[in-house]
Short mmCIF file of C-alpha atoms and ligand atoms in Angstrom, two decimals:
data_model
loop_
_atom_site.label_atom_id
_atom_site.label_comp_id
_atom_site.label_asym_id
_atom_site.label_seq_id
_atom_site.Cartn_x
_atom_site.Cartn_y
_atom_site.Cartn_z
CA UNK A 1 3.00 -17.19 -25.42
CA UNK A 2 5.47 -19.99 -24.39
CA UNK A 3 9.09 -18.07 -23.36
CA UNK A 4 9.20 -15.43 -21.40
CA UNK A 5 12.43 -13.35 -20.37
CA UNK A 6 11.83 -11.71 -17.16
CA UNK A 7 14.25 -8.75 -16.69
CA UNK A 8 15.80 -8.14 -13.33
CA UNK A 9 14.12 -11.89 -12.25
CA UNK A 10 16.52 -12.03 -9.45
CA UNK A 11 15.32 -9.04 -7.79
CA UNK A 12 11.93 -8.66 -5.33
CA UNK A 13 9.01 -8.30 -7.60
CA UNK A 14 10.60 -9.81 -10.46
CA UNK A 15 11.11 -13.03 -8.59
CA UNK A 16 7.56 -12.93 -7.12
CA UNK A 17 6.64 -12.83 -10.81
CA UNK A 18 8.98 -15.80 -11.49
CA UNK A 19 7.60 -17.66 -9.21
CA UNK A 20 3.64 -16.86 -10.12
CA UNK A 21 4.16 -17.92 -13.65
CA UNK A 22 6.06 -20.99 -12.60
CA UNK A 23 2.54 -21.92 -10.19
CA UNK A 24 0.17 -20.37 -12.62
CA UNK A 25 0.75 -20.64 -15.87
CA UNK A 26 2.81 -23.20 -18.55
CA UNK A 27 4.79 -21.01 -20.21
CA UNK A 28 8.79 -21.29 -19.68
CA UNK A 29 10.97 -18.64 -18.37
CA UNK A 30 14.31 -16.69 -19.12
CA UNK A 31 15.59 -14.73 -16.35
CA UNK A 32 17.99 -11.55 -17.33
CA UNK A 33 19.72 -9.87 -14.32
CA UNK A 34 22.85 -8.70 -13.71
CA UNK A 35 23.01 -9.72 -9.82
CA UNK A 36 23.39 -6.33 -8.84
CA UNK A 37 23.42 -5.52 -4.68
CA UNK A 38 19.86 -6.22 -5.02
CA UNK A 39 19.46 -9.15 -7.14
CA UNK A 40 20.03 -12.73 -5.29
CA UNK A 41 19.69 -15.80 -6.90
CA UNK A 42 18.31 -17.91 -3.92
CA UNK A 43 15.12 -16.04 -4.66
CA UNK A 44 14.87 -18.25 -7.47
CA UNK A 45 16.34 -21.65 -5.59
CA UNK A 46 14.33 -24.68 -6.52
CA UNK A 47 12.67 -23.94 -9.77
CA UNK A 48 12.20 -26.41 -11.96
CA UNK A 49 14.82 -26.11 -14.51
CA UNK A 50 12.82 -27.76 -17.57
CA UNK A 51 10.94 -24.77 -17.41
CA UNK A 52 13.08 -21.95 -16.10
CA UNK A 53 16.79 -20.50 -16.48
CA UNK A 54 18.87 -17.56 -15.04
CA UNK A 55 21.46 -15.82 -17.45
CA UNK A 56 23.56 -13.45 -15.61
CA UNK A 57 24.06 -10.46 -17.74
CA UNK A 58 23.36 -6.76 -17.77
CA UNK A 59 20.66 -5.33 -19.39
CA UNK A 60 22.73 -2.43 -21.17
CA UNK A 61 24.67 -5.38 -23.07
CA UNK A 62 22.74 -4.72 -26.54
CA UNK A 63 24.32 -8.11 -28.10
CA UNK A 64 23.14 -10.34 -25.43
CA UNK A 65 20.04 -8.85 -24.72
CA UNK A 66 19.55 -9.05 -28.78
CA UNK A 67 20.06 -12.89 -28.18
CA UNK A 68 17.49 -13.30 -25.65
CA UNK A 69 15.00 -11.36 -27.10
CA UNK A 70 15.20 -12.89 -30.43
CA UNK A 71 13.81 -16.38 -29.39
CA UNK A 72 11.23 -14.88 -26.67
CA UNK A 73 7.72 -14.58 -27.28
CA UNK A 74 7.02 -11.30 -24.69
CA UNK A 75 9.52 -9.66 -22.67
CA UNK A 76 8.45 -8.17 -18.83
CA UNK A 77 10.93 -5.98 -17.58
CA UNK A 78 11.51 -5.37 -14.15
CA UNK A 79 15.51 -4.81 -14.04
CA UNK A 80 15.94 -1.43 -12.70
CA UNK A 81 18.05 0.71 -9.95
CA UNK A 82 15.17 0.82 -7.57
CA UNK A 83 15.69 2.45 -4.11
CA UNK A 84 14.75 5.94 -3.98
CA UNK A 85 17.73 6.74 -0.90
CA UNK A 86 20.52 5.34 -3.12
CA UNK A 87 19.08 7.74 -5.99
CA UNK A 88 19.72 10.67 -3.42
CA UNK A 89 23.95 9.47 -3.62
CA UNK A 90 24.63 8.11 -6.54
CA UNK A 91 22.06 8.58 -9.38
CA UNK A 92 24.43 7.66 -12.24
CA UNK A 93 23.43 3.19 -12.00
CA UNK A 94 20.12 5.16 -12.23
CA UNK A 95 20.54 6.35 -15.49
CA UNK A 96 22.29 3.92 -16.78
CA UNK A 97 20.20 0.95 -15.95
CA UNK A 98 16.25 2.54 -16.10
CA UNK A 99 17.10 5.02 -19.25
CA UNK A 100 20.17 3.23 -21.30
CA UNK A 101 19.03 -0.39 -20.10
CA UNK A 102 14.88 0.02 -21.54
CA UNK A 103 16.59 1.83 -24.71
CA UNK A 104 18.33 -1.30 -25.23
CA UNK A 105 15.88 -3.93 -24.38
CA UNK A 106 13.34 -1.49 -26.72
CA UNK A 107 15.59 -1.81 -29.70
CA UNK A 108 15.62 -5.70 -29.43
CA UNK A 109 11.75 -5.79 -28.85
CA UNK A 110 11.30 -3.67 -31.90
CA UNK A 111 14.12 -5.64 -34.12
CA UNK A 112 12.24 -8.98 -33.61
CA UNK A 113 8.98 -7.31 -33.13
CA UNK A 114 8.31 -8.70 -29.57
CA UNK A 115 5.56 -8.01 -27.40
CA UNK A 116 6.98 -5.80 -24.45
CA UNK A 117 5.74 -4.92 -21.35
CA UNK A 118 6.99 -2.36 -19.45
CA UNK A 119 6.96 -2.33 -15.20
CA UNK A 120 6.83 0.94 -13.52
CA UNK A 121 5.50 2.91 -10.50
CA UNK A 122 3.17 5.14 -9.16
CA UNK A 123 5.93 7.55 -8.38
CA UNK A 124 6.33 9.00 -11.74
CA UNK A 125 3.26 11.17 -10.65
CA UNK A 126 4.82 13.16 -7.73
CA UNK A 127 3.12 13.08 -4.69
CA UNK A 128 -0.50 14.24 -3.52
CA UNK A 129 -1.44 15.87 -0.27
CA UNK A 130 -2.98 13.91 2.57
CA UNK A 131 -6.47 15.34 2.46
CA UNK A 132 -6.75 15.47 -1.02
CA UNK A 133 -9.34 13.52 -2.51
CA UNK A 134 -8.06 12.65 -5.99
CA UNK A 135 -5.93 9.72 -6.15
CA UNK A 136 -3.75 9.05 -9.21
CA UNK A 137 -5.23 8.04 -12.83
CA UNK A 138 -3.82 6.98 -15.99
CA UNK A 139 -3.98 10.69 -16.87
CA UNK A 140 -2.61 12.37 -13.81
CA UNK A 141 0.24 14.44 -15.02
CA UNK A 142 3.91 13.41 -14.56
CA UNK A 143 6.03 15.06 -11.76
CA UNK A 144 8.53 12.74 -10.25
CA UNK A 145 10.73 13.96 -7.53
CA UNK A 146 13.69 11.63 -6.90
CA UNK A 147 16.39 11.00 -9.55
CA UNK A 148 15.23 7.35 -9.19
CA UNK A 149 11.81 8.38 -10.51
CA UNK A 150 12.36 10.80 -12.75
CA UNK A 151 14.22 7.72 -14.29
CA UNK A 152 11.43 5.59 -14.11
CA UNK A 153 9.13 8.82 -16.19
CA UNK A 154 11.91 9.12 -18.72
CA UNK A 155 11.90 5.11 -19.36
CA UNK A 156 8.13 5.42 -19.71
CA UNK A 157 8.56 7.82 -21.94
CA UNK A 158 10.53 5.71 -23.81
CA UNK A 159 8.27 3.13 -24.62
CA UNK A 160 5.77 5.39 -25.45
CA UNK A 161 7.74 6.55 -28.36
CA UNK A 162 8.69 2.99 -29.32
CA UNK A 163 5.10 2.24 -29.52
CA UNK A 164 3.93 5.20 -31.70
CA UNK A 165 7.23 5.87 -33.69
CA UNK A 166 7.83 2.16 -34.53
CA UNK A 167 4.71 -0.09 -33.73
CA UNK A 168 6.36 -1.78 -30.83
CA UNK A 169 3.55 -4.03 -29.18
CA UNK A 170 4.14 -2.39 -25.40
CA UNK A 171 1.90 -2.15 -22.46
CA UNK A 172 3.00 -0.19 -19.53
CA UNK A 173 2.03 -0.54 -16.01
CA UNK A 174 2.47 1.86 -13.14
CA UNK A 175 2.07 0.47 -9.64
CA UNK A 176 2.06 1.35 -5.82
CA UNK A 177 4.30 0.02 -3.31
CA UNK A 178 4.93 -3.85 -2.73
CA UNK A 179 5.52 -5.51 0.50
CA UNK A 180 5.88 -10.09 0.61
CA UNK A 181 8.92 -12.23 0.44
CA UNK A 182 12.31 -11.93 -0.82
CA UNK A 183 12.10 -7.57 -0.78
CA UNK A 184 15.73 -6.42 0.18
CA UNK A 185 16.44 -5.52 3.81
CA UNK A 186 16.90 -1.62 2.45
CA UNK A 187 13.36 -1.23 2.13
CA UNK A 188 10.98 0.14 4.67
CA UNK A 189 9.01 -3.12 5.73
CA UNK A 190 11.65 -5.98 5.67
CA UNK A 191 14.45 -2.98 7.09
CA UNK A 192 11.86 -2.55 10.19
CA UNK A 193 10.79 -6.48 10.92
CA UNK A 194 14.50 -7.70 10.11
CA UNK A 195 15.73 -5.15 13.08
CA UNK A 196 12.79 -5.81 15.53
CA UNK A 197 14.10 -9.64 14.41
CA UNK A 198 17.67 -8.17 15.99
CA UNK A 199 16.31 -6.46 18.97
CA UNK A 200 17.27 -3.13 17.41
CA UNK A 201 14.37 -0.07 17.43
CA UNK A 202 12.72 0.21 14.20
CA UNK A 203 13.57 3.47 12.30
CA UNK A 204 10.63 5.99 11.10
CA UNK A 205 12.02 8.80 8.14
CA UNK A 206 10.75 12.45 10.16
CA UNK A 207 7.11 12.73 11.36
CA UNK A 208 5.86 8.95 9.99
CA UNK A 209 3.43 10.71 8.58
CA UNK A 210 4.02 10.01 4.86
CA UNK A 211 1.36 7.67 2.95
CA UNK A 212 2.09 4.68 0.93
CA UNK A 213 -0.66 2.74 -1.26
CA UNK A 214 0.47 -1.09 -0.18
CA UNK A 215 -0.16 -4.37 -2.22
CA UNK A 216 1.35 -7.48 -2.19
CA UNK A 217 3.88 -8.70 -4.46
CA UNK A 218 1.45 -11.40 -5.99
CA UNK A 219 -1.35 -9.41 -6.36
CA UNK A 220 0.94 -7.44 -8.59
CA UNK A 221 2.13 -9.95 -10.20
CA UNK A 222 -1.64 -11.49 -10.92
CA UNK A 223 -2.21 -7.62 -12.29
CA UNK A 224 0.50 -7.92 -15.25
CA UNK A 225 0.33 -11.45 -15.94
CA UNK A 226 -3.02 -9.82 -16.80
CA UNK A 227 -2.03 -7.15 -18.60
CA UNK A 228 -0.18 -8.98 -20.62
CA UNK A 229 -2.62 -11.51 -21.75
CA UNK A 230 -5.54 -9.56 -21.83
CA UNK A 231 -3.75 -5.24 -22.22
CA UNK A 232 -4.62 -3.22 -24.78
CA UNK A 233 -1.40 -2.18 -26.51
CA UNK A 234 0.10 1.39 -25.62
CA UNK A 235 -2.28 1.11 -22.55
CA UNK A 236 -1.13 2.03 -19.61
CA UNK A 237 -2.52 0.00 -16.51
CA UNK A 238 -2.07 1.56 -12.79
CA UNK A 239 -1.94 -1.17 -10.17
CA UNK A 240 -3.19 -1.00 -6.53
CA UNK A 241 -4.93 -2.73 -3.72
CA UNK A 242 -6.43 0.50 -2.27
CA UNK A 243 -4.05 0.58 0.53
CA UNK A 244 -2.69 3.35 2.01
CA UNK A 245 -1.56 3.61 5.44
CA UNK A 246 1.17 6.17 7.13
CA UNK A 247 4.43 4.62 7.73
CA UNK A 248 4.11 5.70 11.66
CA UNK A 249 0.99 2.76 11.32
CA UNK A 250 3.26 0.02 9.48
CA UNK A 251 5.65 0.26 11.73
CA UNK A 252 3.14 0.34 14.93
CA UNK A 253 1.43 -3.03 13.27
CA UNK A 254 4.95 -4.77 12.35
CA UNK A 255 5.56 -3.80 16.28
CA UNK A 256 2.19 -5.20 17.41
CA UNK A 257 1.95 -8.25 14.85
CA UNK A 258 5.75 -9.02 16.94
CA UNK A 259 4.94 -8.62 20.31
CA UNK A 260 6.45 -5.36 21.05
CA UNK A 261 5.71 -2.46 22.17
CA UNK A 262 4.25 0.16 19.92
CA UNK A 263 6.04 3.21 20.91
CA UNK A 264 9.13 1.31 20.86
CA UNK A 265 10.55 2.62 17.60
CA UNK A 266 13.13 6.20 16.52
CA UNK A 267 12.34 9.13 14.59
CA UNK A 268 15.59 9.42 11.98
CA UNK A 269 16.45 12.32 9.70
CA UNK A 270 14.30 12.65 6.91
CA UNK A 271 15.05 12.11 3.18
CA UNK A 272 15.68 14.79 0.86
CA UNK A 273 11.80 15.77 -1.03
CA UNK A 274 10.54 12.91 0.62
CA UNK A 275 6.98 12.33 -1.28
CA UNK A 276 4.59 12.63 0.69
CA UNK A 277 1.55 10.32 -0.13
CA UNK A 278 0.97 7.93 -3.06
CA UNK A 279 -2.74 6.76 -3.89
CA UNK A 280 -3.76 4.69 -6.61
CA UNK A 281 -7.16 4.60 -8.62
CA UNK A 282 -6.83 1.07 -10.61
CA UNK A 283 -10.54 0.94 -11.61
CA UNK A 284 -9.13 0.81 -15.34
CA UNK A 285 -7.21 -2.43 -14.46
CA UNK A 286 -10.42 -3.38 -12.31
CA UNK A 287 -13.06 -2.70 -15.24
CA UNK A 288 -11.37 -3.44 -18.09
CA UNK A 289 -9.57 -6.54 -17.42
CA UNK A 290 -11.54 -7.60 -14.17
CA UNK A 291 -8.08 -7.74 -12.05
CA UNK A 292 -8.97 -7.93 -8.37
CA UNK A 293 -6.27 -8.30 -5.22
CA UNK A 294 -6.43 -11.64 -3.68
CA UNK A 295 -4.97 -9.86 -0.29
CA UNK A 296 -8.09 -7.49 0.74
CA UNK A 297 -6.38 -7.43 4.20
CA UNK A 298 -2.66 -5.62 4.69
CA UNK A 299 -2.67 -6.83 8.16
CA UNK A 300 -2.43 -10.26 7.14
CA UNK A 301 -0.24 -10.50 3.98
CA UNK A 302 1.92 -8.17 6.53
CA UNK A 303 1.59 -11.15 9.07
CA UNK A 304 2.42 -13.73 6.56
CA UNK A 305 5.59 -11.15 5.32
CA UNK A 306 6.59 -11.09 8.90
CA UNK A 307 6.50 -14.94 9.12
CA UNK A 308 8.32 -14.99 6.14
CA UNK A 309 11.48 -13.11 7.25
CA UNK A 310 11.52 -14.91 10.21
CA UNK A 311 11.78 -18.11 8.62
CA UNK A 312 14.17 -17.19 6.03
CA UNK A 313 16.70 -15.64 8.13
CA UNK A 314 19.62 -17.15 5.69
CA UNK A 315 18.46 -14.93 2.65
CA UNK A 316 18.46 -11.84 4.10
CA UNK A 317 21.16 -12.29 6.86
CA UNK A 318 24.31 -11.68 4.55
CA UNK A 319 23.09 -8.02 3.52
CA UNK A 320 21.58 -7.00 6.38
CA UNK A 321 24.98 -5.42 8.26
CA UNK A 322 26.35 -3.66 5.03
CA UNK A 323 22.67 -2.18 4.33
CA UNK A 324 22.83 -0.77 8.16
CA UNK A 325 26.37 0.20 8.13
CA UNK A 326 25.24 2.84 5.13
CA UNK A 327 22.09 3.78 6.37
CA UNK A 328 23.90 5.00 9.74
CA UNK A 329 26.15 7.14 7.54
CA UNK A 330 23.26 9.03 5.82
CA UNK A 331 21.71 9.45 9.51
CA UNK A 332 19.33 6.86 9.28
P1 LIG B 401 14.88 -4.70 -6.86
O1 LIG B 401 15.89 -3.65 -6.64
O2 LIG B 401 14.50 -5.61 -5.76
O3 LIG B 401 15.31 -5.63 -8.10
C1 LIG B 401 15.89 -5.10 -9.26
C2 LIG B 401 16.57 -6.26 -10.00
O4 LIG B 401 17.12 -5.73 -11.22
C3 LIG B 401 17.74 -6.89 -9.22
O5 LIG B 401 17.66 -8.30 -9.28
C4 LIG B 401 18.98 -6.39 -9.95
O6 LIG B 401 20.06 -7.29 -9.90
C5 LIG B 401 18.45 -6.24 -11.37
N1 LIG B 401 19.22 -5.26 -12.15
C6 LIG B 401 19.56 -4.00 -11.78
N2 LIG B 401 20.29 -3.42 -12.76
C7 LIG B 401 20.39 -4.33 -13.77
C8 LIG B 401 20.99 -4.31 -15.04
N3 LIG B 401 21.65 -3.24 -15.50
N4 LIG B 401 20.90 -5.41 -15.80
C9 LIG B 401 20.23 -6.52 -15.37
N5 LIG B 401 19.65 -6.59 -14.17
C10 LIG B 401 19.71 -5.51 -13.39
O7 LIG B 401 13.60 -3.93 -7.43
P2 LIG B 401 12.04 -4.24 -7.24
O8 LIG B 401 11.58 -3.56 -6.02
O9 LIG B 401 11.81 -5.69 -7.43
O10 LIG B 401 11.46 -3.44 -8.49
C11 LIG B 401 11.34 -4.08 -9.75
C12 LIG B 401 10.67 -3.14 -10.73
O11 LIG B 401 9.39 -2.77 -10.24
C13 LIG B 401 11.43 -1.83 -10.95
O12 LIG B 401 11.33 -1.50 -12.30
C14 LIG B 401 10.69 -0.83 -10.08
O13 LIG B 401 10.81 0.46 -10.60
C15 LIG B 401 9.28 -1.35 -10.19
N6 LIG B 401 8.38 -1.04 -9.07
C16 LIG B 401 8.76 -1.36 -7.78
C17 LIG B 401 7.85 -1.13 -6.75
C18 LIG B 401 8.19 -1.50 -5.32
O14 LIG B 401 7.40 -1.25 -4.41
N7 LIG B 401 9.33 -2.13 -5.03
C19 LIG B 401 6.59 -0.58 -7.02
C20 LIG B 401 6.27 -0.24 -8.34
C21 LIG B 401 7.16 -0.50 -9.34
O1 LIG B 402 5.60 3.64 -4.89
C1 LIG B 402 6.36 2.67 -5.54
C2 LIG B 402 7.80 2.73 -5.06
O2 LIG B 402 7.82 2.18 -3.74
C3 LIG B 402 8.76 1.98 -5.97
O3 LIG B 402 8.80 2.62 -7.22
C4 LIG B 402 10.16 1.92 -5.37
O4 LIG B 402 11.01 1.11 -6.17
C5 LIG B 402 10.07 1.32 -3.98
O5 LIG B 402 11.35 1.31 -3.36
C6 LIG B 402 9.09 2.13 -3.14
O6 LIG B 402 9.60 3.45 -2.90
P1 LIG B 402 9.53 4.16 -1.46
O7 LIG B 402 10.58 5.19 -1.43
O8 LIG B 402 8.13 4.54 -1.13
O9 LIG B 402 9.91 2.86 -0.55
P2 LIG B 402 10.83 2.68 0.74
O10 LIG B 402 10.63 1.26 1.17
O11 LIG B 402 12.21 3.15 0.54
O12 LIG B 402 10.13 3.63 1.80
C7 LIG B 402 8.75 3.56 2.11
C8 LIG B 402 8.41 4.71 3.04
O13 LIG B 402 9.03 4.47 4.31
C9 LIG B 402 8.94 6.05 2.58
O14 LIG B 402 7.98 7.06 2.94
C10 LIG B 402 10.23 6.26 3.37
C11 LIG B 402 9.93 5.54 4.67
N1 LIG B 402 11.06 4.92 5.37
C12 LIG B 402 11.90 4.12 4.68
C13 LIG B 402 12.94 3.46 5.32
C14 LIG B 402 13.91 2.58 4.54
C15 LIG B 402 11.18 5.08 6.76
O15 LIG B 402 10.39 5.80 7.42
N2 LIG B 402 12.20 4.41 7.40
C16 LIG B 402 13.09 3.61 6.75
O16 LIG B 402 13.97 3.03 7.39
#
């Protein structure tokens, strides 16, 4: 494998990726992203250019992406509409970019029979209740709640077809939720450390009791550069760190970790069928291709995060008022 085109490269995990293969690996890289709201280029400042490019362009553009695809060894693909609140008022980008956007990328991956693999999440599976014991398995059933994932299932669906119908050479991997650098200011950890940042109270979606599963960005990326060396094709891989905390204890440690104090933060309206806990078993990824996490600890990749945001101030500055400005519409 020498050339890679990373899909949605300019966006948080895709860029983490960028950047792993950059430090890891020799292999050169093509990014494809549209520069969407959530896509920045400075994510990707200061990469060497012998070995990396950015081509802004839109996934849904079948002749383009049929250009890129054609001289690339494997495609990863990240691009996607990813924030679960913007799915609740506008799901159409939704559609367009996580069903209409894999179709197309699928047809050029099958055209110039290209090895594919396919990034998704944990949230295809619904949610689970707190005290149950299960956590979710390659063959937990799907149930996704939120227009965003029931996106993310159909998509997966997708290139399950694509591999039995037509041979396509696809792996698929389903993880839990990310924290680390360059994550947009919309999300849960960088909105809640960027405000403390401001002096403003962070903001907790009804009770604070809802679990997430958290890993860090490069562990995630370690887990599919994996997977795609080492996958067995049509295999789907679920990623985790075995991390779950409630979001009333993220935002009591990003308060702590910051010198404030813990009680300092407001309940906001809830979102619409907000899942309630995500838990991930990844012994597959763990046994069969002997991934491990290289951050045991969330406290401290959520220290280093922290340290992070306040020392890149410029990248996240410019979106930080607009992303407020709509989250006080919705109440939040
Ligand atoms: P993000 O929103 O930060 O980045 C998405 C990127 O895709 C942006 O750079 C955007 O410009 C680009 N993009 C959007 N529409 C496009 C289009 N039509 N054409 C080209 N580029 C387009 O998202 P993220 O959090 O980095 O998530 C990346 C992928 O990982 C998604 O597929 C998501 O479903 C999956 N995932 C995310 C998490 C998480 O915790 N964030 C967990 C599991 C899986
Ligand atoms: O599980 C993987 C998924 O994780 C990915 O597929 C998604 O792309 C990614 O956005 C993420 O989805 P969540 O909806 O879990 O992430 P978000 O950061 O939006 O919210 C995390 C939790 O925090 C969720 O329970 C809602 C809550 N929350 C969020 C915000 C923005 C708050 O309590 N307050 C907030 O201000």
């Amino acid at each position: 494998m020498e050339q890679i085109l990373v899909t949605g490269g300019a966006g948080f995990i895709g860029s983490n990726f960028v950047h792993y293969l950059l430090e890891n690996t020799d292999v050169s890289v093509t990014v494809l992203d549209s520069l969407t709201y959530a896509g920045n280029r400075m994510s990707l400042f200061g990469l060497d250019d012998k070995r990396f490019r950015l081509v802004v362009g839109d996934i849904c553009d079948a002749s383009l992406v049929d250009t890129l695809v054609a001289v690339a060894d494997a495609v990863v693909h990240y691009a996607a509409e990813s924030h679960n609140d913007n799915s609740l008022h506008d799901p159409r980008p939704f559609l367009e970019t996580n069903i209409i956007g894999t179709f197309t990328l699928l047809e050029a991956a099958r055209k110039h029979q290209v090895r594919f693999h396919h990034i998704s999440t944990d949230e295809v599976y619904g949610d689970l209740e707190l005290d149950d014991p299960e956590r979710f398995t390659e063959s937990t059933p799907y149930y996704p709640s939120s227009p965003y994932s029931s996106t993310k299932a159909g998509s997966d669906l997708l290139v399950r077809a694509w591999v039995r119908s037509f041979g396509l050479q696809a792996t698929l991997s389903n993880c839990s939720n990310n924290y680390g650098p360059y994550q947009h200011v919309e999300k849960f950890i960088p909105r809640q450390i960027t405000n403390v940042i401001d002096g403003v109270r962070p903001k907790l979606y009804g009770s604070g009791k809802n679990v997430r599963d958290w890993i860090h960005a490069n562990d995630h990326s370690s887990a599919v550069w994996a997977i795609l060396n080492r996958g067995r094709i049509g295999e789907t891989y679920l990623v985790g760190a075995d991390g779950e905390k409630n979001n009333k204890e993220v935002i009591q440690a990003i308060l702590n970790i910051m010198g404030q104090p813990t009680d300092s933060f407001d309940h906001v309206a809830d979102r619409p069928g907000h899942d309630l806990r995500y838990a991930i078993d990844s012994t597959k990824l763990r046994t069969e291709l002997g991934w491990s996490p290289a951050y045991g600890d969330f406290a401290s990749g959520l220290e280093s995060t922290i340290t992070w945001y306040k020392d890149n101030e410029f990248w996240w500055r410019p979106q930080k008022a607009t992303t407020e400005s709509k989250y006080l519409q919705q109440g939040q």
